[in-house]
mmCIF file of C-alpha atoms in Angstrom:
data_model
loop_
_atom_site.group_PDB
_atom_site.id
_atom_site.type_symbol
_atom_site.label_atom_id
_atom_site.label_comp_id
_atom_site.label_asym_id
_atom_site.label_seq_id
_atom_site.Cartn_x
_atom_site.Cartn_y
_atom_site.Cartn_z
ATOM 1 C CA UNK A 824 16.167 -13.239 -9.717
ATOM 2 C CA UNK A 825 17.850 -11.750 -6.713
ATOM 3 C CA UNK A 826 20.943 -13.156 -5.049
ATOM 4 C CA UNK A 827 18.771 -14.671 -2.343
ATOM 5 C CA UNK A 828 16.583 -16.797 -4.607
ATOM 6 C CA UNK A 829 19.535 -18.133 -6.604
ATOM 7 C CA UNK A 830 20.861 -19.914 -3.524
ATOM 8 C CA UNK A 831 17.565 -20.989 -1.922
ATOM 9 C CA UNK A 832 15.876 -24.390 -2.437
ATOM 10 C CA UNK A 833 12.271 -23.349 -2.892
ATOM 11 C CA UNK A 834 9.344 -25.520 -1.737
ATOM 12 C CA UNK A 835 7.440 -28.627 -2.714
ATOM 13 C CA UNK A 836 3.636 -28.943 -2.448
ATOM 14 C CA UNK A 837 2.131 -31.861 -0.498
ATOM 15 C CA UNK A 838 -1.232 -32.823 1.060
ATOM 16 C CA UNK A 839 -3.264 -31.053 -1.607
ATOM 17 C CA UNK A 840 -6.999 -31.034 -0.848
ATOM 18 C CA UNK A 841 -10.142 -29.494 -2.304
ATOM 19 C CA UNK A 842 -12.076 -26.973 -0.230
ATOM 20 C CA UNK A 843 -15.570 -25.508 -0.657
ATOM 21 C CA UNK A 844 -14.304 -22.530 -2.673
ATOM 22 C CA UNK A 845 -10.784 -23.514 -3.712
ATOM 23 C CA UNK A 846 -8.138 -25.770 -2.314
ATOM 24 C CA UNK A 847 -5.316 -26.033 0.216
ATOM 25 C CA UNK A 848 -1.839 -27.570 0.374
ATOM 26 C CA UNK A 849 1.228 -27.837 2.548
ATOM 27 C CA UNK A 850 4.544 -26.458 1.308
ATOM 28 C CA UNK A 851 7.756 -28.052 2.569
ATOM 29 C CA UNK A 852 11.276 -26.732 2.080
ATOM 30 C CA UNK A 853 12.749 -28.480 -0.967
ATOM 31 C CA UNK A 854 16.326 -28.864 0.274
ATOM 32 C CA UNK A 855 18.774 -27.275 2.692
ATOM 33 C CA UNK A 856 17.784 -23.837 3.999
ATOM 34 C CA UNK A 857 19.732 -20.899 2.620
ATOM 35 C CA UNK A 858 19.022 -18.513 5.578
ATOM 36 C CA UNK A 859 20.045 -15.556 3.462
ATOM 37 C CA UNK A 860 18.404 -12.709 5.375
ATOM 38 C CA UNK A 861 16.895 -14.636 8.271
ATOM 39 C CA UNK A 862 15.793 -18.194 9.035
ATOM 40 C CA UNK A 863 14.076 -20.181 6.308
ATOM 41 C CA UNK A 864 10.659 -21.398 7.459
ATOM 42 C CA UNK A 865 10.438 -25.098 6.675
ATOM 43 C CA UNK A 866 6.688 -25.573 6.766
ATOM 44 C CA UNK A 867 4.156 -23.327 4.993
ATOM 45 C CA UNK A 868 0.459 -23.395 4.201
ATOM 46 C CA UNK A 869 -1.064 -22.561 0.837
ATOM 47 C CA UNK A 870 -4.688 -21.466 0.715
ATOM 48 C CA UNK A 871 -6.517 -20.620 -2.501
ATOM 49 C CA UNK A 872 -10.039 -19.205 -2.343
ATOM 50 C CA UNK A 873 -12.356 -17.947 -5.043
ATOM 51 C CA UNK A 874 -13.780 -15.003 -3.092
ATOM 52 C CA UNK A 875 -16.033 -13.624 -5.833
ATOM 53 C CA UNK A 876 -16.568 -14.411 -9.495
ATOM 54 C CA UNK A 877 -13.639 -12.165 -10.453
ATOM 55 C CA UNK A 878 -11.391 -12.115 -7.366
ATOM 56 C CA UNK A 879 -8.991 -14.827 -6.178
ATOM 57 C CA UNK A 880 -7.253 -14.952 -2.800
ATOM 58 C CA UNK A 881 -3.897 -16.778 -2.690
ATOM 59 C CA UNK A 882 -2.302 -16.891 0.759
ATOM 60 C CA UNK A 883 1.060 -18.460 1.588
ATOM 61 C CA UNK A 884 1.715 -18.375 5.338
ATOM 62 C CA UNK A 885 3.798 -20.142 7.955
ATOM 63 C CA UNK A 886 2.220 -23.230 9.518
ATOM 64 C CA UNK A 887 3.101 -22.069 13.064
ATOM 65 C CA UNK A 888 1.368 -18.698 12.434
ATOM 66 C CA UNK A 889 4.124 -16.704 14.104
ATOM 67 C CA UNK A 890 4.630 -14.313 11.154
ATOM 68 C CA UNK A 891 2.776 -11.027 11.551
ATOM 69 C CA UNK A 892 -0.499 -10.657 9.651
ATOM 70 C CA UNK A 893 -2.563 -7.482 9.511
ATOM 71 C CA UNK A 894 -5.536 -7.987 11.869
ATOM 72 C CA UNK A 895 -8.986 -7.738 10.336
ATOM 73 C CA UNK A 896 -9.972 -5.069 12.867
ATOM 74 C CA UNK A 897 -7.169 -2.777 11.679
ATOM 75 C CA UNK A 898 -7.833 -3.131 7.951
ATOM 76 C CA UNK A 899 -11.275 -4.707 7.474
ATOM 77 C CA UNK A 900 -11.368 -6.691 4.217
ATOM 78 C CA UNK A 901 -14.492 -7.822 2.451
ATOM 79 C CA UNK A 902 -13.859 -11.558 2.192
ATOM 80 C CA UNK A 903 -16.616 -12.241 -0.299
ATOM 81 C CA UNK A 904 -19.180 -15.018 -0.082
ATOM 82 C CA UNK A 905 -17.006 -17.500 -1.958
ATOM 83 C CA UNK A 906 -17.910 -19.110 -5.269
ATOM 84 C CA UNK A 907 -17.435 -22.488 -6.871
ATOM 85 C CA UNK A 908 -14.336 -22.504 -9.078
ATOM 86 C CA UNK A 909 -16.518 -23.619 -11.981
ATOM 87 C CA UNK A 910 -18.217 -20.217 -11.844
ATOM 88 C CA UNK A 911 -15.034 -18.191 -11.602
ATOM 89 C CA UNK A 912 -13.421 -16.102 -14.334
ATOM 90 C CA UNK A 913 -9.913 -17.069 -13.153
ATOM 91 C CA UNK A 914 -8.152 -20.444 -13.092
ATOM 92 C CA UNK A 915 -5.462 -21.542 -10.628
ATOM 93 C CA UNK A 916 -2.861 -24.216 -11.406
ATOM 94 C CA UNK A 917 0.414 -25.201 -9.763
ATOM 95 C CA UNK A 918 3.519 -27.074 -10.861
ATOM 96 C CA UNK A 919 6.852 -28.364 -9.603
ATOM 97 C CA UNK A 920 10.115 -27.463 -11.281
ATOM 98 C CA UNK A 921 13.232 -29.518 -10.480
ATOM 99 C CA UNK A 922 15.310 -26.359 -10.140
ATOM 100 C CA UNK A 923 12.936 -23.787 -8.638
ATOM 101 C CA UNK A 924 10.399 -26.023 -6.867
ATOM 102 C CA UNK A 925 6.750 -25.041 -6.322
ATOM 103 C CA UNK A 926 5.157 -22.409 -8.527
ATOM 104 C CA UNK A 927 1.639 -21.361 -9.417
ATOM 105 C CA UNK A 928 -0.168 -19.699 -12.262
ATOM 106 C CA UNK A 929 -3.424 -17.701 -12.428
ATOM 107 C CA UNK A 930 -5.034 -17.500 -15.829
ATOM 108 C CA UNK A 931 -7.916 -15.637 -17.383
ATOM 109 C CA UNK A 932 -9.300 -17.069 -20.629
ATOM 110 C CA UNK A 933 -6.093 -19.035 -21.086
ATOM 111 C CA UNK A 934 -3.888 -15.991 -20.611
ATOM 112 C CA UNK A 935 -1.521 -15.964 -17.611
ATOM 113 C CA UNK A 936 -1.977 -12.907 -15.408
ATOM 114 C CA UNK A 937 0.157 -14.048 -12.424
ATOM 115 C CA UNK A 938 2.747 -16.749 -12.937
ATOM 116 C CA UNK A 939 5.480 -17.719 -10.458
ATOM 117 C CA UNK A 940 6.526 -20.938 -12.237
ATOM 118 C CA UNK A 941 10.258 -21.168 -12.834
ATOM 119 C CA UNK A 942 11.111 -18.855 -9.919
ATOM 120 C CA UNK A 943 12.201 -19.854 -6.428
ATOM 121 C CA UNK A 944 9.875 -18.970 -3.557
ATOM 122 C CA UNK A 945 11.818 -17.610 -0.558
ATOM 123 C CA UNK A 946 10.016 -17.522 2.790
ATOM 124 C CA UNK A 947 12.176 -16.514 5.782
ATOM 125 C CA UNK A 948 11.173 -14.940 9.057
ATOM 126 C CA UNK A 949 12.576 -11.577 7.948
ATOM 127 C CA UNK A 950 12.559 -11.865 4.156
ATOM 128 C CA UNK A 951 10.021 -13.012 1.566
ATOM 129 C CA UNK A 952 10.605 -13.178 -2.175
ATOM 130 C CA UNK A 953 8.000 -13.951 -4.825
ATOM 131 C CA UNK A 954 8.524 -13.467 -8.563
ATOM 132 C CA UNK A 955 5.909 -13.467 -11.326
ATOM 133 C CA UNK A 956 6.433 -13.595 -15.073
ATOM 134 C CA UNK A 957 5.182 -10.622 -17.076
ATOM 135 C CA UNK A 958 5.701 -9.375 -20.619
ATOM 136 C CA UNK A 959 9.157 -8.035 -21.382
ATOM 137 C CA UNK A 960 7.728 -4.542 -21.857
ATOM 138 C CA UNK A 961 4.906 -4.799 -19.326
ATOM 139 C CA UNK A 962 2.324 -2.024 -18.918
ATOM 140 C CA UNK A 963 2.191 -1.751 -15.099
ATOM 141 C CA UNK A 964 0.466 1.021 -13.171
ATOM 142 C CA UNK A 965 0.316 1.675 -9.421
ATOM 143 C CA UNK A 966 2.679 0.626 -6.619
ATOM 144 C CA UNK A 967 2.784 3.983 -4.850
ATOM 145 C CA UNK A 968 3.197 6.388 -3.316
ATOM 146 C CA UNK A 969 5.881 7.918 -5.534
ATOM 147 C CA UNK A 970 6.148 10.995 -7.792
ATOM 148 C CA UNK A 971 6.683 9.200 -11.046
ATOM 149 C CA UNK A 972 5.432 8.541 -14.566
ATOM 150 C CA UNK A 973 1.935 7.056 -14.749
ATOM 151 C CA UNK A 974 3.186 3.881 -16.416
ATOM 152 C CA UNK A 975 5.963 2.323 -14.368
ATOM 153 C CA UNK A 976 9.260 1.729 -16.115
ATOM 154 C CA UNK A 977 9.517 -2.088 -16.533
ATOM 155 C CA UNK A 978 13.250 -1.993 -17.231
ATOM 156 C CA UNK A 979 15.123 -2.746 -13.977
ATOM 157 C CA UNK A 980 13.189 -0.350 -11.752
ATOM 158 C CA UNK A 981 13.014 -0.752 -7.961
ATOM 159 C CA UNK A 982 9.886 0.648 -6.326
ATOM 160 C CA UNK A 983 10.285 0.996 -2.574
ATOM 161 C CA UNK A 984 7.278 0.910 -0.271
ATOM 162 C CA UNK A 985 8.466 2.545 2.969
ATOM 163 C CA UNK A 986 6.657 5.601 4.279
ATOM 164 C CA UNK A 987 8.726 8.743 4.740
ATOM 165 C CA UNK A 988 8.213 12.517 4.856
ATOM 166 C CA UNK A 989 10.341 14.043 2.129
ATOM 167 C CA UNK A 990 9.914 16.831 -0.418
ATOM 168 C CA UNK A 991 8.562 14.723 -3.290
ATOM 169 C CA UNK A 992 11.781 13.371 -4.906
ATOM 170 C CA UNK A 993 11.025 12.067 -8.370
ATOM 171 C CA UNK A 994 10.983 8.285 -8.541
ATOM 172 C CA UNK A 995 11.392 7.764 -4.797
ATOM 173 C CA UNK A 996 9.084 6.662 -1.971
ATOM 174 C CA UNK A 997 7.122 9.258 -0.015
ATOM 175 C CA UNK A 998 4.178 9.346 2.390
ATOM 176 C CA UNK A 999 2.098 6.263 1.622
ATOM 177 C CA UNK A 1000 2.496 2.595 0.692
ATOM 178 C CA UNK A 1001 0.044 0.891 -1.612
ATOM 179 C CA UNK A 1002 1.167 -2.590 -2.700
ATOM 180 C CA UNK A 1003 -1.373 -2.817 -5.539
ATOM 181 C CA UNK A 1004 -0.879 -2.594 -9.285
ATOM 182 C CA UNK A 1005 -2.823 -3.154 -12.446
ATOM 183 C CA UNK A 1006 -1.412 -4.403 -15.689
ATOM 184 C CA UNK A 1007 -2.662 -3.915 -19.245
ATOM 185 C CA UNK A 1008 -1.787 -6.928 -21.335
ATOM 186 C CA UNK A 1009 -0.885 -5.935 -24.873
ATOM 187 C CA UNK A 1010 -2.204 -9.039 -26.651
ATOM 188 C CA UNK A 1011 -5.697 -9.082 -25.165
ATOM 189 C CA UNK A 1012 -5.991 -5.365 -24.308
ATOM 190 C CA UNK A 1013 -7.407 -6.428 -20.950
ATOM 191 C CA UNK A 1014 -6.543 -5.275 -17.442
ATOM 192 C CA UNK A 1015 -6.008 -7.276 -14.291
ATOM 193 C CA UNK A 1016 -4.731 -6.338 -10.845
ATOM 194 C CA UNK A 1017 -2.828 -7.695 -7.831
ATOM 195 C CA UNK A 1018 -2.792 -6.552 -4.226
ATOM 196 C CA UNK A 1019 -0.308 -7.781 -1.581
ATOM 197 C CA UNK A 1020 -1.883 -7.414 1.885
ATOM 198 C CA UNK A 1021 1.337 -6.881 3.864
ATOM 199 C CA UNK A 1022 2.372 -3.896 6.005
ATOM 200 C CA UNK A 1023 6.132 -4.565 6.046
ATOM 201 C CA UNK A 1024 8.601 -2.520 4.109
ATOM 202 C CA UNK A 1025 9.265 -3.923 0.654
ATOM 203 C CA UNK A 1026 10.829 -3.411 -2.716
ATOM 204 C CA UNK A 1027 8.939 -4.301 -5.867
ATOM 205 C CA UNK A 1028 11.445 -4.832 -8.651
ATOM 206 C CA UNK A 1029 10.326 -4.521 -12.275
ATOM 207 C CA UNK A 1030 12.695 -6.163 -14.745
ATOM 208 C CA UNK A 1031 12.204 -7.240 -18.363
ATOM 209 C CA UNK A 1032 9.928 -10.257 -18.051
ATOM 210 C CA UNK A 1033 9.338 -10.254 -14.259
ATOM 211 C CA UNK A 1034 7.821 -8.397 -11.309
ATOM 212 C CA UNK A 1035 9.419 -9.416 -7.996
ATOM 213 C CA UNK A 1036 8.349 -8.732 -4.400
ATOM 214 C CA UNK A 1037 11.094 -8.473 -1.779
ATOM 215 C CA UNK A 1038 9.395 -8.090 1.607
ATOM 216 C CA UNK A 1039 10.847 -7.702 5.100
ATOM 217 C CA UNK A 1040 8.447 -10.103 6.834
ATOM 218 C CA UNK A 1041 4.841 -11.180 7.273
ATOM 219 C CA UNK A 1042 3.123 -13.481 4.798
ATOM 220 C CA UNK A 1043 2.352 -13.564 1.075
ATOM 221 C CA UNK A 1044 -1.304 -12.570 1.221
ATOM 222 C CA UNK A 1045 -2.270 -11.988 -2.423
ATOM 223 C CA UNK A 1046 -5.523 -10.895 -3.988
ATOM 224 C CA UNK A 1047 -5.780 -11.126 -7.777
ATOM 225 C CA UNK A 1048 -8.445 -9.214 -9.711
ATOM 226 C CA UNK A 1049 -9.659 -10.381 -13.095
ATOM 227 C CA UNK A 1050 -10.780 -7.051 -14.514
ATOM 228 C CA UNK A 1051 -11.042 -7.033 -17.541
ATOM 229 C CA UNK A 1052 -11.238 -3.214 -17.693
ATOM 230 C CA UNK A 1053 -9.280 -0.754 -15.580
ATOM 231 C CA UNK A 1054 -12.521 0.429 -13.978
ATOM 232 C CA UNK A 1055 -13.396 -3.212 -13.153
ATOM 233 C CA UNK A 1056 -10.025 -3.673 -11.378
ATOM 234 C CA UNK A 1057 -10.565 -0.522 -9.311
ATOM 235 C CA UNK A 1058 -14.105 -1.688 -8.461
ATOM 236 C CA UNK A 1059 -12.854 -5.143 -7.434
ATOM 237 C CA UNK A 1060 -9.994 -3.699 -5.349
ATOM 238 C CA UNK A 1061 -12.166 -1.199 -3.506
ATOM 239 C CA UNK A 1062 -14.797 -3.872 -2.915
ATOM 240 C CA UNK A 1063 -12.061 -5.690 -0.989
ATOM 241 C CA UNK A 1064 -10.381 -2.842 0.937
ATOM 242 C CA UNK A 1065 -13.296 -0.394 1.142
ATOM 243 C CA UNK A 1066 -14.774 2.294 -1.049
ATOM 244 C CA UNK A 1067 -13.366 5.851 -0.930
ATOM 245 C CA UNK A 1068 -15.092 8.046 1.616
ATOM 246 C CA UNK A 1069 -17.576 10.575 0.313
ATOM 247 C CA UNK A 1070 -15.823 13.951 0.572
ATOM 248 C CA UNK A 1071 -17.527 17.238 1.520
ATOM 249 C CA UNK A 1072 -18.476 19.534 -1.334
ATOM 250 C CA UNK A 1073 -16.080 22.296 -0.189
ATOM 251 C CA UNK A 1074 -13.145 19.889 -0.519
ATOM 252 C CA UNK A 1075 -13.548 20.057 -4.305
ATOM 253 C CA UNK A 1076 -12.753 23.778 -4.379
ATOM 254 C CA UNK A 1077 -9.416 25.639 -4.499
ATOM 255 C CA UNK A 1078 -7.240 25.270 -1.388
ATOM 256 C CA UNK A 1079 -4.049 27.045 -0.360
ATOM 257 C CA UNK A 1080 -1.439 24.919 1.400
ATOM 258 C CA UNK A 1081 2.271 25.583 1.673
ATOM 259 C CA UNK A 1082 5.087 24.712 4.050
ATOM 260 C CA UNK A 1083 7.229 27.651 5.163
ATOM 261 C CA UNK A 1084 4.946 30.465 6.266
ATOM 262 C CA UNK A 1085 6.604 32.238 9.193
ATOM 263 C CA UNK A 1086 3.591 33.655 11.043
ATOM 264 C CA UNK A 1087 -0.169 33.857 11.202
ATOM 265 C CA UNK A 1088 0.156 37.403 9.796
ATOM 266 C CA UNK A 1089 1.800 36.019 6.667
ATOM 267 C CA UNK A 1090 -0.987 33.463 6.247
ATOM 268 C CA UNK A 1091 -3.585 36.223 6.685
ATOM 269 C CA UNK A 1092 -1.867 38.213 3.937
ATOM 270 C CA UNK A 1093 -1.938 35.211 1.586
ATOM 271 C CA UNK A 1094 -5.662 34.738 2.238
ATOM 272 C CA UNK A 1095 -6.293 38.450 1.553
ATOM 273 C CA UNK A 1096 -4.349 38.244 -1.734
ATOM 274 C CA UNK A 1097 -6.771 35.642 -3.040
ATOM 275 C CA UNK A 1098 -9.630 38.093 -2.566
ATOM 276 C CA UNK A 1099 -7.676 40.899 -4.216
ATOM 277 C CA UNK A 1100 -6.934 38.658 -7.210
ATOM 278 C CA UNK A 1101 -10.591 37.497 -7.329
ATOM 279 C CA UNK A 1102 -9.539 33.868 -6.975
ATOM 280 C CA UNK A 1103 -12.155 31.812 -5.084
ATOM 281 C CA UNK A 1104 -10.617 30.141 -2.015
ATOM 282 C CA UNK A 1105 -12.467 27.366 -0.229
ATOM 283 C CA UNK A 1106 -9.911 26.515 2.460
ATOM 284 C CA UNK A 1107 -6.700 27.859 3.960
ATOM 285 C CA UNK A 1108 -4.289 25.236 5.272
ATOM 286 C CA UNK A 1109 -1.526 25.920 7.780
ATOM 287 C CA UNK A 1110 1.373 23.487 7.973
ATOM 288 C CA UNK A 1111 3.234 22.442 11.117
ATOM 289 C CA UNK A 1112 4.901 25.828 11.585
ATOM 290 C CA UNK A 1113 1.940 26.853 13.772
ATOM 291 C CA UNK A 1114 3.012 24.347 16.452
ATOM 292 C CA UNK A 1115 5.325 24.900 19.391
ATOM 293 C CA UNK A 1116 8.487 23.045 18.356
ATOM 294 C CA UNK A 1117 6.359 20.875 15.961
ATOM 295 C CA UNK A 1118 4.504 19.285 18.860
ATOM 296 C CA UNK A 1119 0.972 18.174 18.041
ATOM 297 C CA UNK A 1120 -1.906 20.015 19.738
ATOM 298 C CA UNK A 1121 0.193 23.085 20.577
ATOM 299 C CA UNK A 1122 0.611 26.588 19.162
ATOM 300 C CA UNK A 1123 3.696 28.773 18.758
ATOM 301 C CA UNK A 1124 2.900 31.520 21.283
ATOM 302 C CA UNK A 1125 5.009 34.089 19.382
ATOM 303 C CA UNK A 1126 4.303 33.517 15.688
ATOM 304 C CA UNK A 1127 0.952 31.706 15.839
ATOM 305 C CA UNK A 1128 -0.708 32.727 19.104
ATOM 306 C CA UNK A 1129 -4.059 31.075 19.795
ATOM 307 C CA UNK A 1130 -5.841 34.433 19.974
ATOM 308 C CA UNK A 1131 -4.757 35.345 16.439
ATOM 309 C CA UNK A 1132 -5.515 31.883 15.071
ATOM 310 C CA UNK A 1133 -9.062 32.193 16.446
ATOM 311 C CA UNK A 1134 -9.433 35.542 14.689
ATOM 312 C CA UNK A 1135 -8.301 33.962 11.423
ATOM 313 C CA UNK A 1136 -10.781 31.136 11.897
ATOM 314 C CA UNK A 1137 -13.649 33.543 12.599
ATOM 315 C CA UNK A 1138 -12.760 35.630 9.542
ATOM 316 C CA UNK A 1139 -12.682 32.557 7.287
ATOM 317 C CA UNK A 1140 -16.010 31.274 8.607
ATOM 318 C CA UNK A 1141 -17.589 34.687 8.127
ATOM 319 C CA UNK A 1142 -16.834 34.354 4.384
ATOM 320 C CA UNK A 1143 -17.912 30.710 4.181
ATOM 321 C CA UNK A 1144 -14.322 29.424 4.049
ATOM 322 C CA UNK A 1145 -12.639 26.657 5.972
ATOM 323 C CA UNK A 1146 -9.420 26.312 8.006
ATOM 324 C CA UNK A 1147 -7.302 23.134 8.013
ATOM 325 C CA UNK A 1148 -4.436 22.638 10.463
ATOM 326 C CA UNK A 1149 -1.996 19.884 9.572
ATOM 327 C CA UNK A 1150 -1.296 17.383 12.351
ATOM 328 C CA UNK A 1151 1.581 14.898 12.137
ATOM 329 C CA UNK A 1152 1.043 11.351 13.521
ATOM 330 C CA UNK A 1153 3.911 11.590 16.020
ATOM 331 C CA UNK A 1154 4.083 12.535 19.690
ATOM 332 C CA UNK A 1155 7.342 13.768 21.268
ATOM 333 C CA UNK A 1156 8.596 11.671 24.161
ATOM 334 C CA UNK A 1157 9.022 14.436 26.724
ATOM 335 C CA UNK A 1158 7.890 14.545 30.339
ATOM 336 C CA UNK A 1159 7.314 18.294 29.978
ATOM 337 C CA UNK A 1160 4.873 17.755 27.077
ATOM 338 C CA UNK A 1161 1.334 17.423 28.373
ATOM 339 C CA UNK A 1162 -0.001 15.411 25.444
ATOM 340 C CA UNK A 1163 2.705 12.757 25.908
ATOM 341 C CA UNK A 1164 2.231 12.631 29.664
ATOM 342 C CA UNK A 1165 -1.559 12.217 29.418
ATOM 343 C CA UNK A 1166 -1.227 9.536 26.762
ATOM 344 C CA UNK A 1167 1.350 7.613 28.731
ATOM 345 C CA UNK A 1168 -0.667 7.806 31.950
ATOM 346 C CA UNK A 1169 -3.876 6.627 30.216
ATOM 347 C CA UNK A 1170 -2.253 3.853 28.215
#
């Protein structure tokens, strides 16, 4: 457990009631607030819903609903029709521990696949902490984006989810954040998965016997997938968040993409070298060097003039090839930059 949870009181469940597809409860602070990284929220809501026959939704949120939650229109989730718990492959139970307070357990065929019992729940306005028991040498996969081994190291490893543009440092966080993992349980040889629907920065800490979320805000919006195969978990996850888009056929071919080309002439030479080497090339990418001072929707008039870029595009199309220009999702704040001015004026 982290230093925060050791000094926090946890919660106690009250007003437990059955719902059509699960149940609900109130969670009250089980002692004096610790206010470690923010203000403890005294009153929470617990909602458990059996979305489909193999997917469970467990949501712990603040009663006042002031904590940020990802709007449905930003990330549309398939909520499922809801099923009776008697027809569900997963079982939800909860318990109270005198030391740690409220905890819950999700089981599949009697085997725990998510189990917070014995660990303090911390829910502050700027810090959430939730810990689940796992095997001491757990087989956990996912929790990206990070250049790393396929199986995550379960021995005191911190996985940071915080998007940044860096040159692929091994074991560190890079461009994307995906708070989803699957675990292969050694005894049953079955997979299950868990997705935390939260857009705040977070650390996921893997230690012998536990996986712990440390999140900078929001709510604990968990979806648990019963598997039991890896393909089943992927199917259940993408049913929730959306299936991958169907890519164009040419995207499956060989592409050239590299940061550091100094001019359109150099890119043209690289393209020509593929033909000389008889290597099929489907698409030529140009990184942000083509921009004027890395400003989106501009071209460097000296090294990547528009007239020469159009010639490159025409030459590629004449051979059935594609051009891709990388665009960064950032607009300079500059009154002399037309894109910024137009966006500001039309906002």
